[in-house]
Amino acid sequence: MINNNKKYSDEELIFQFQKGNEHAYLELVNRYKDRLLNFIFGYVHSKESAEDIVQDTFLKLYTSADMYREIAKFSTWIFTIAANLAKTELRKRKRRKIFSITDMGFDDKDYEIPSESNVPENSINSKYQMKYILKAIYKLDEPFKTALILRDIQELSYEEVSNIVDISIGTVKSRINRGRLKLQKILKNENK
Amino acid sequence: MNCYRFETLISDYLGNNISHSMKSEMEKHLGECPNCRAKLEDMKQILHSLHKLPKLQTSANFNEKLMEKIEHHKSKKKFIFKQFVYKYSQPLSTAAAVIILLFGVYYIYNSIFPNMPNQKISTSEIQNNILNPTQLSQPANNSINNLQKKPQYVKAENDDSSETNIDQRNNFENKIKMVNKEK
């Protein structure tokens, strides 16, 4: 039984779970479910789909916990699983033609916007409204989008992004810079 | 510094990841270029908005749904195992029956004909015994007698001589006849 969860690191919890402690698993779920939801939302732009993918990520964690090795940080490992599942979902959607670039249209009905009830005032009054920013992120090419979400929304370190995306730190920095410039360009065009 | 160079370094500038000299160079460019100045201010606002994006929260019953999924996965696994057993139960039971039957036949055969072992005599032993008949041991004598009745050559386990062929067999038979004549 995990009595005081705060004193355990993610890595200690996964090792406990590998030994059969299901409370450790639940603690990891509670620690990461919201972070992963926001991360996946950047890909699929639907809370329901994002939540399904997060559930699949945790199911994978449950069934493949033995695959985790200490060489990687747990956060890197779980984000990598989630990113792969999100990409698979996007590929499936593309194949099934649930939506396509031409169908997308960027209407609000296609694009679920989080409730603004708890949005800080300064972000609503910001030059760029949240929904335009989210739409602009959605329009980015996948490599730039992933790097940007991980760094600027999830606020992970360059090193963590590098491990998740499996590219060098130099390439991560370059992608983030180019992604930001592209985002800026898209927003500028949208605001015209 | 030109605008293109400034653009490539804009994130490093905002993250304060550049050298002091480069920073001064960029600031010098900012003083001269209103476009880059506007771009920098704009980028600051975008980053601020990105950091302030409202965070989604998983639904209240997320954990319950997850546990249901896990249980479903476990039962599915059991179902797959049961399905496998059901699907292959017939061939598996047939194979088991055949194996048991073969063992049974082998056992019955051995109990009916218990004294039918193959006589294993090494060719070297035969050669030695033929060349020195006075030293023949009883079993070897028996072996020779058996050979006279019905020549049977079985390669012994420890026999390191080459395979017995028909010519060798004829030679042995001739030698046996000669020994008998001398007797």
Short mmCIF file of C-alpha atoms in Angstrom, two decimals:
data_model
loop_
_atom_site.label_atom_id
_atom_site.label_comp_id
_atom_site.label_asym_id
_atom_site.label_seq_id
_atom_site.Cartn_x
_atom_site.Cartn_y
_atom_site.Cartn_z
CA MET A 1 0.00 0.00 0.00
CA ILE A 2 1.28 3.46 -0.93
CA ASN A 3 0.59 5.59 2.11
CA ASN A 4 2.43 8.76 1.29
CA ASN A 5 2.59 8.91 -2.48
CA LYS A 6 4.49 12.18 -2.64
CA LYS A 7 7.66 10.63 -1.32
CA TYR A 8 7.87 8.16 -4.21
CA SER A 9 9.35 9.13 -7.54
CA ASP A 10 7.65 8.00 -10.75
CA GLU A 11 10.42 5.47 -11.27
CA GLU A 12 9.99 4.01 -7.78
CA LEU A 13 6.25 3.71 -8.39
CA ILE A 14 6.67 1.86 -11.68
CA PHE A 15 9.10 -0.55 -10.02
CA GLN A 16 6.58 -1.11 -7.23
CA PHE A 17 3.94 -1.80 -9.85
CA GLN A 18 6.27 -4.21 -11.62
CA LYS A 19 6.39 -6.11 -8.32
CA GLY A 20 2.58 -6.26 -8.31
CA ASN A 21 1.55 -3.22 -6.28
CA GLU A 22 -1.57 -1.90 -8.04
CA HIS A 23 -1.79 1.15 -5.76
CA ALA A 24 1.45 2.35 -7.33
CA TYR A 25 -0.20 2.00 -10.75
CA LEU A 26 -3.18 4.09 -9.64
CA GLU A 27 -0.87 6.77 -8.29
CA LEU A 28 0.90 6.98 -11.65
CA VAL A 29 -2.48 7.24 -13.39
CA ASN A 30 -3.49 10.11 -11.12
CA ARG A 31 -0.18 11.89 -11.66
CA TYR A 32 -0.23 11.72 -15.44
CA LYS A 33 -3.84 11.53 -16.65
CA ASP A 34 -4.37 15.31 -17.01
CA ARG A 35 -0.93 15.99 -18.44
CA LEU A 36 -1.38 13.28 -21.03
CA LEU A 37 -4.90 14.47 -21.85
CA ASN A 38 -3.62 17.96 -22.64
CA PHE A 39 -0.76 16.51 -24.65
CA ILE A 40 -3.01 14.23 -26.73
CA PHE A 41 -5.58 16.97 -27.17
CA GLY A 42 -2.94 18.85 -29.15
CA TYR A 43 -3.04 16.01 -31.68
CA VAL A 44 -6.68 15.01 -31.91
CA HIS A 45 -8.51 18.16 -30.78
CA SER A 46 -11.36 16.26 -29.23
CA LYS A 47 -11.54 15.70 -25.52
CA GLU A 48 -13.38 12.41 -25.93
CA SER A 49 -10.85 10.98 -28.37
CA ALA A 50 -7.99 12.32 -26.29
CA GLU A 51 -9.40 10.67 -23.18
CA ASP A 52 -9.78 7.36 -25.03
CA ILE A 53 -6.14 7.53 -26.10
CA VAL A 54 -5.03 8.37 -22.56
CA GLN A 55 -6.98 5.33 -21.35
CA ASP A 56 -5.27 3.17 -23.96
CA THR A 57 -1.93 4.59 -22.84
CA PHE A 58 -2.62 3.53 -19.26
CA LEU A 59 -3.89 0.14 -20.43
CA LYS A 60 -0.61 -0.28 -22.27
CA LEU A 61 1.20 0.75 -19.10
CA TYR A 62 -0.76 -1.89 -17.20
CA THR A 63 -0.05 -4.69 -19.69
CA SER A 64 3.52 -3.74 -20.60
CA ALA A 65 4.92 -2.39 -17.34
CA ASP A 66 7.64 -5.04 -17.49
CA MET A 67 8.98 -3.40 -20.63
CA TYR A 68 10.01 -0.32 -18.67
CA ARG A 69 13.71 -0.15 -17.92
CA GLU A 70 15.51 2.34 -15.72
CA ILE A 71 17.49 3.73 -18.65
CA ALA A 72 14.67 6.21 -19.42
CA LYS A 73 12.69 8.55 -17.23
CA PHE A 74 9.17 7.31 -16.65
CA SER A 75 7.69 10.57 -17.99
CA THR A 76 9.62 10.15 -21.24
CA TRP A 77 8.42 6.57 -21.58
CA ILE A 78 4.74 7.31 -20.94
CA PHE A 79 4.74 10.36 -23.24
CA THR A 80 6.34 8.27 -25.97
CA ILE A 81 3.62 5.61 -25.63
CA ALA A 82 0.92 8.30 -25.72
CA ALA A 83 2.48 10.06 -28.73
CA ASN A 84 2.68 6.77 -30.65
CA LEU A 85 -0.95 5.94 -29.89
CA ALA A 86 -2.02 9.45 -30.93
CA LYS A 87 -0.14 9.13 -34.21
CA THR A 88 -1.73 5.71 -34.82
CA GLU A 89 -5.16 7.26 -34.19
CA LEU A 90 -4.43 10.05 -36.66
CA ARG A 91 -3.32 7.52 -39.28
CA LYS A 92 -6.52 5.52 -38.72
CA ARG A 93 -8.60 8.66 -39.10
CA LYS A 94 -6.82 9.52 -42.29
CA ARG A 95 -7.45 6.04 -43.67
CA ARG A 96 -11.11 6.05 -42.69
CA LYS A 97 -11.42 9.59 -43.96
CA ILE A 98 -13.27 10.62 -40.82
CA PHE A 99 -11.86 13.99 -41.56
CA SER A 100 -9.46 15.34 -44.09
CA ILE A 101 -7.69 18.61 -44.60
CA THR A 102 -10.40 19.67 -47.05
CA ASP A 103 -13.22 18.59 -44.74
CA MET A 104 -11.71 20.16 -41.70
CA GLY A 105 -12.94 23.65 -42.35
CA PHE A 106 -11.82 24.81 -38.92
CA ASP A 107 -15.32 25.38 -37.67
CA ASP A 108 -15.88 25.20 -33.97
CA LYS A 109 -18.07 22.15 -34.43
CA ASP A 110 -15.01 20.22 -35.70
CA TYR A 111 -12.87 21.60 -33.05
CA GLU A 112 -13.55 21.18 -29.38
CA ILE A 113 -12.47 24.16 -27.32
CA PRO A 114 -11.89 23.69 -23.60
CA SER A 115 -14.27 25.51 -21.30
CA GLU A 116 -13.13 29.07 -20.77
CA SER A 117 -14.69 29.33 -17.32
CA ASN A 118 -11.37 28.85 -15.60
CA VAL A 119 -9.24 30.67 -18.14
CA PRO A 120 -7.18 33.47 -16.62
CA GLU A 121 -8.40 36.90 -17.65
CA ASN A 122 -5.15 37.93 -19.27
CA SER A 123 -5.26 35.00 -21.67
CA ILE A 124 -8.79 35.92 -22.84
CA ASN A 125 -7.76 39.51 -23.29
CA SER A 126 -4.58 38.46 -25.04
CA LYS A 127 -4.06 39.53 -28.65
CA TYR A 128 -4.48 35.92 -29.71
CA GLN A 129 -7.59 34.18 -28.57
CA MET A 130 -7.19 30.68 -27.29
CA LYS A 131 -9.24 29.05 -30.05
CA TYR A 132 -7.11 30.68 -32.74
CA ILE A 133 -3.97 29.49 -31.05
CA LEU A 134 -5.30 25.94 -30.79
CA LYS A 135 -6.38 25.99 -34.43
CA ALA A 136 -2.98 27.32 -35.44
CA ILE A 137 -1.23 24.54 -33.53
CA TYR A 138 -3.50 22.05 -35.26
CA LYS A 139 -2.41 23.39 -38.63
CA LEU A 140 1.28 22.84 -37.89
CA ASP A 141 3.10 19.90 -39.44
CA GLU A 142 3.37 16.96 -37.06
CA PRO A 143 7.08 17.28 -36.11
CA PHE A 144 6.73 20.98 -35.26
CA LYS A 145 3.44 20.40 -33.48
CA THR A 146 4.84 17.65 -31.24
CA ALA A 147 7.92 19.65 -30.30
CA LEU A 148 5.87 22.78 -29.62
CA ILE A 149 3.23 21.04 -27.51
CA LEU A 150 5.83 19.22 -25.44
CA ARG A 151 7.97 22.28 -24.87
CA ASP A 152 5.58 25.24 -24.78
CA ILE A 153 2.38 23.67 -23.45
CA GLN A 154 3.62 20.70 -21.45
CA GLU A 155 6.69 22.70 -20.47
CA LEU A 156 9.08 19.75 -20.68
CA SER A 157 12.82 20.32 -20.88
CA TYR A 158 14.64 20.20 -24.22
CA GLU A 159 16.25 16.97 -23.08
CA GLU A 160 12.91 15.33 -22.30
CA VAL A 161 11.48 16.41 -25.67
CA SER A 162 14.60 15.05 -27.33
CA ASN A 163 14.10 11.66 -25.64
CA ILE A 164 10.40 11.45 -26.46
CA VAL A 165 10.75 12.45 -30.10
CA ASP A 166 14.05 10.57 -30.40
CA ILE A 167 16.02 13.37 -32.02
CA SER A 168 19.04 15.39 -30.89
CA ILE A 169 18.62 18.40 -28.60
CA GLY A 170 19.93 20.62 -31.41
CA THR A 171 17.17 19.39 -33.74
CA VAL A 172 14.59 19.88 -30.98
CA LYS A 173 15.67 23.51 -30.53
CA SER A 174 15.58 24.09 -34.26
CA ARG A 175 12.12 22.50 -34.58
CA ILE A 176 10.73 24.52 -31.71
CA ASN A 177 12.07 27.77 -33.16
CA ARG A 178 10.75 26.97 -36.63
CA GLY A 179 7.44 25.76 -35.14
CA ARG A 180 7.00 29.03 -33.25
CA LEU A 181 7.75 31.07 -36.36
CA LYS A 182 5.26 29.02 -38.37
CA LEU A 183 2.67 29.41 -35.63
CA GLN A 184 3.26 33.14 -35.67
CA LYS A 185 2.80 33.22 -39.42
CA ILE A 186 -0.45 31.22 -39.26
CA LEU A 187 -1.84 33.46 -36.51
CA LYS A 188 -0.88 36.56 -38.44
CA ASN A 189 -2.77 35.28 -41.49
CA GLU A 190 -5.78 34.31 -39.35
CA ASN A 191 -5.92 37.75 -37.73
CA LYS A 192 -5.80 39.59 -41.04
CA MET B 1 23.10 40.86 -38.24
CA ASN B 2 20.31 40.48 -40.76
CA CYS B 3 16.59 39.72 -40.15
CA TYR B 4 16.91 36.07 -41.21
CA ARG B 5 19.71 35.46 -38.70
CA PHE B 6 17.66 37.24 -36.04
CA GLU B 7 14.67 34.96 -36.75
CA THR B 8 16.73 31.78 -36.38
CA LEU B 9 17.93 32.93 -32.98
CA ILE B 10 14.68 34.40 -31.66
CA SER B 11 13.81 31.40 -29.43
CA ASP B 12 17.33 31.24 -28.01
CA TYR B 13 17.10 34.97 -27.30
CA LEU B 14 13.79 34.57 -25.49
CA GLY B 15 15.06 31.55 -23.58
CA ASN B 16 18.28 33.40 -22.77
CA ASN B 17 20.30 30.57 -24.34
CA ILE B 18 22.80 32.69 -26.24
CA SER B 19 26.18 34.19 -25.49
CA HIS B 20 26.49 37.72 -24.14
CA SER B 21 28.11 38.97 -27.36
CA MET B 22 25.32 37.45 -29.52
CA LYS B 23 22.70 38.99 -27.26
CA SER B 24 24.26 42.45 -27.70
CA GLU B 25 24.40 41.91 -31.45
CA MET B 26 20.69 40.98 -31.53
CA GLU B 27 19.75 43.94 -29.36
CA LYS B 28 21.68 46.20 -31.69
CA HIS B 29 19.68 44.77 -34.60
CA LEU B 30 16.43 45.27 -32.65
CA GLY B 31 17.27 48.94 -32.23
CA GLU B 32 17.65 49.29 -35.98
CA CYS B 33 14.84 47.03 -37.27
CA PRO B 34 11.19 47.81 -36.34
CA ASN B 35 9.99 44.62 -38.10
CA CYS B 36 12.09 42.36 -35.93
CA ARG B 37 11.12 44.36 -32.87
CA ALA B 38 7.43 43.79 -33.67
CA LYS B 39 8.11 40.13 -34.39
CA LEU B 40 9.81 39.67 -31.04
CA GLU B 41 6.96 41.33 -29.13
CA ASP B 42 4.45 39.22 -31.04
CA MET B 43 6.36 36.04 -30.23
CA LYS B 44 6.44 36.94 -26.55
CA GLN B 45 2.65 37.25 -26.59
CA ILE B 46 2.23 33.92 -28.36
CA LEU B 47 4.44 32.13 -25.87
CA HIS B 48 2.60 33.78 -23.00
CA SER B 49 -0.72 32.58 -24.48
CA LEU B 50 0.65 29.07 -25.00
CA HIS B 51 1.72 28.85 -21.38
CA LYS B 52 -1.66 30.18 -20.23
CA LEU B 53 -3.74 27.79 -22.32
CA PRO B 54 -6.49 26.36 -20.12
CA LYS B 55 -5.70 22.88 -18.98
CA LEU B 56 -8.17 20.14 -19.67
CA GLN B 57 -9.09 17.73 -16.94
CA THR B 58 -10.06 14.12 -17.33
CA SER B 59 -13.67 13.24 -16.58
CA ALA B 60 -14.64 12.34 -13.03
CA ASN B 61 -15.15 8.66 -13.85
CA PHE B 62 -11.85 8.33 -15.75
CA ASN B 63 -10.33 5.86 -13.27
CA GLU B 64 -13.47 3.71 -13.16
CA LYS B 65 -13.61 3.55 -16.94
CA LEU B 66 -9.94 2.64 -17.00
CA MET B 67 -10.45 -0.17 -14.49
CA GLU B 68 -13.35 -1.46 -16.59
CA LYS B 69 -11.07 -1.45 -19.64
CA ILE B 70 -8.41 -3.38 -17.72
CA GLU B 71 -10.95 -5.95 -16.52
CA HIS B 72 -12.30 -6.28 -20.05
CA HIS B 73 -8.75 -6.80 -21.32
CA LYS B 74 -8.14 -9.51 -18.70
CA SER B 75 -11.37 -11.35 -19.53
CA LYS B 76 -10.59 -11.03 -23.24
CA LYS B 77 -7.23 -12.68 -22.64
CA LYS B 78 -8.93 -15.52 -20.75
CA PHE B 79 -11.45 -15.82 -23.55
CA ILE B 80 -8.68 -16.06 -26.14
CA PHE B 81 -7.07 -18.87 -24.10
CA LYS B 82 -10.40 -20.69 -23.78
CA GLN B 83 -11.01 -20.23 -27.49
CA PHE B 84 -7.59 -21.69 -28.24
CA VAL B 85 -8.28 -24.71 -26.06
CA TYR B 86 -11.71 -25.17 -27.62
CA LYS B 87 -10.39 -24.79 -31.16
CA TYR B 88 -7.46 -27.18 -30.75
CA SER B 89 -8.97 -29.59 -28.21
CA GLN B 90 -9.79 -32.23 -30.85
CA PRO B 91 -6.38 -32.41 -32.56
CA LEU B 92 -4.62 -32.17 -29.19
CA SER B 93 -6.64 -35.07 -27.72
CA THR B 94 -6.13 -37.16 -30.89
CA ALA B 95 -2.37 -36.58 -30.74
CA ALA B 96 -2.33 -37.53 -27.05
CA ALA B 97 -4.36 -40.72 -27.79
CA VAL B 98 -1.95 -41.73 -30.60
CA ILE B 99 1.07 -41.22 -28.34
CA ILE B 100 -0.52 -43.28 -25.53
CA LEU B 101 -1.45 -46.01 -28.03
CA LEU B 102 2.10 -46.18 -29.39
CA PHE B 103 3.54 -46.46 -25.89
CA GLY B 104 0.99 -49.20 -25.10
CA VAL B 105 1.87 -51.19 -28.21
CA TYR B 106 5.58 -50.87 -27.45
CA TYR B 107 4.99 -52.06 -23.86
CA ILE B 108 2.84 -55.02 -24.90
CA TYR B 109 5.33 -56.03 -27.60
CA ASN B 110 8.17 -55.98 -25.07
CA SER B 111 6.21 -58.04 -22.57
CA ILE B 112 5.27 -60.69 -25.19
CA PHE B 113 8.75 -60.95 -26.74
CA PRO B 114 11.11 -60.21 -23.86
CA ASN B 115 14.17 -62.22 -25.21
CA MET B 116 14.58 -60.71 -28.59
CA PRO B 117 17.39 -58.27 -28.14
CA ASN B 118 19.71 -57.65 -31.05
CA GLN B 119 23.01 -59.30 -30.51
CA LYS B 120 25.63 -56.69 -30.65
CA ILE B 121 29.08 -57.98 -31.42
CA SER B 122 31.89 -55.75 -32.38
CA THR B 123 33.72 -56.74 -35.54
CA SER B 124 37.03 -56.21 -33.73
CA GLU B 125 35.92 -58.67 -31.05
CA ILE B 126 35.06 -61.26 -33.70
CA GLN B 127 38.33 -60.73 -35.46
CA ASN B 128 40.30 -61.14 -32.21
CA ASN B 129 38.38 -64.23 -31.21
CA ILE B 130 38.81 -65.82 -34.60
CA LEU B 131 42.53 -65.19 -34.65
CA ASN B 132 42.96 -66.54 -31.07
CA PRO B 133 40.41 -69.35 -30.79
CA THR B 134 42.01 -70.76 -27.61
CA GLN B 135 41.15 -67.63 -25.73
CA LEU B 136 37.56 -67.65 -26.80
CA SER B 137 35.23 -66.82 -24.01
CA GLN B 138 31.90 -68.55 -23.73
CA PRO B 139 29.83 -65.66 -24.96
CA ALA B 140 32.19 -65.20 -27.86
CA ASN B 141 31.90 -68.89 -28.68
CA ASN B 142 28.18 -68.53 -28.60
CA SER B 143 28.48 -65.58 -30.84
CA ILE B 144 30.49 -67.59 -33.33
CA ASN B 145 28.01 -70.44 -33.15
CA ASN B 146 25.23 -68.02 -33.75
CA LEU B 147 27.09 -66.57 -36.64
CA GLN B 148 27.50 -70.02 -38.11
CA LYS B 149 23.81 -70.67 -37.85
CA LYS B 150 22.63 -67.41 -39.06
CA PRO B 151 25.21 -64.76 -39.77
CA GLN B 152 24.15 -61.58 -38.06
CA TYR B 153 26.34 -58.58 -37.92
CA VAL B 154 25.28 -55.67 -35.93
CA LYS B 155 27.54 -52.75 -35.47
CA ALA B 156 28.41 -52.43 -31.81
CA GLU B 157 28.16 -49.10 -30.04
CA ASN B 158 31.86 -48.86 -29.19
CA ASP B 159 33.02 -50.31 -32.44
CA ASP B 160 35.40 -47.86 -33.98
CA SER B 161 36.12 -49.95 -37.06
CA SER B 162 34.59 -48.97 -40.34
CA GLU B 163 31.26 -50.28 -41.48
CA THR B 164 31.11 -54.00 -42.17
CA ASN B 165 30.48 -54.66 -45.78
CA ILE B 166 29.70 -57.79 -47.72
CA ASP B 167 33.34 -58.60 -48.59
CA GLN B 168 34.36 -58.44 -44.96
CA ARG B 169 31.47 -60.72 -44.06
CA ASN B 170 32.59 -63.30 -46.63
CA ASN B 171 36.13 -63.12 -45.27
CA PHE B 172 34.92 -63.75 -41.75
CA GLU B 173 32.83 -66.68 -42.84
CA ASN B 174 35.86 -68.22 -44.59
CA LYS B 175 37.99 -67.69 -41.52
CA ILE B 176 35.36 -69.33 -39.33
CA LYS B 177 35.31 -72.36 -41.64
CA MET B 178 39.12 -72.59 -41.47
CA VAL B 179 39.08 -72.50 -37.68
CA ASN B 180 36.49 -75.23 -37.57
CA LYS B 181 38.58 -77.39 -39.91
CA GLU B 182 41.68 -76.93 -37.73
CA LYS B 183 39.65 -78.03 -34.70
#
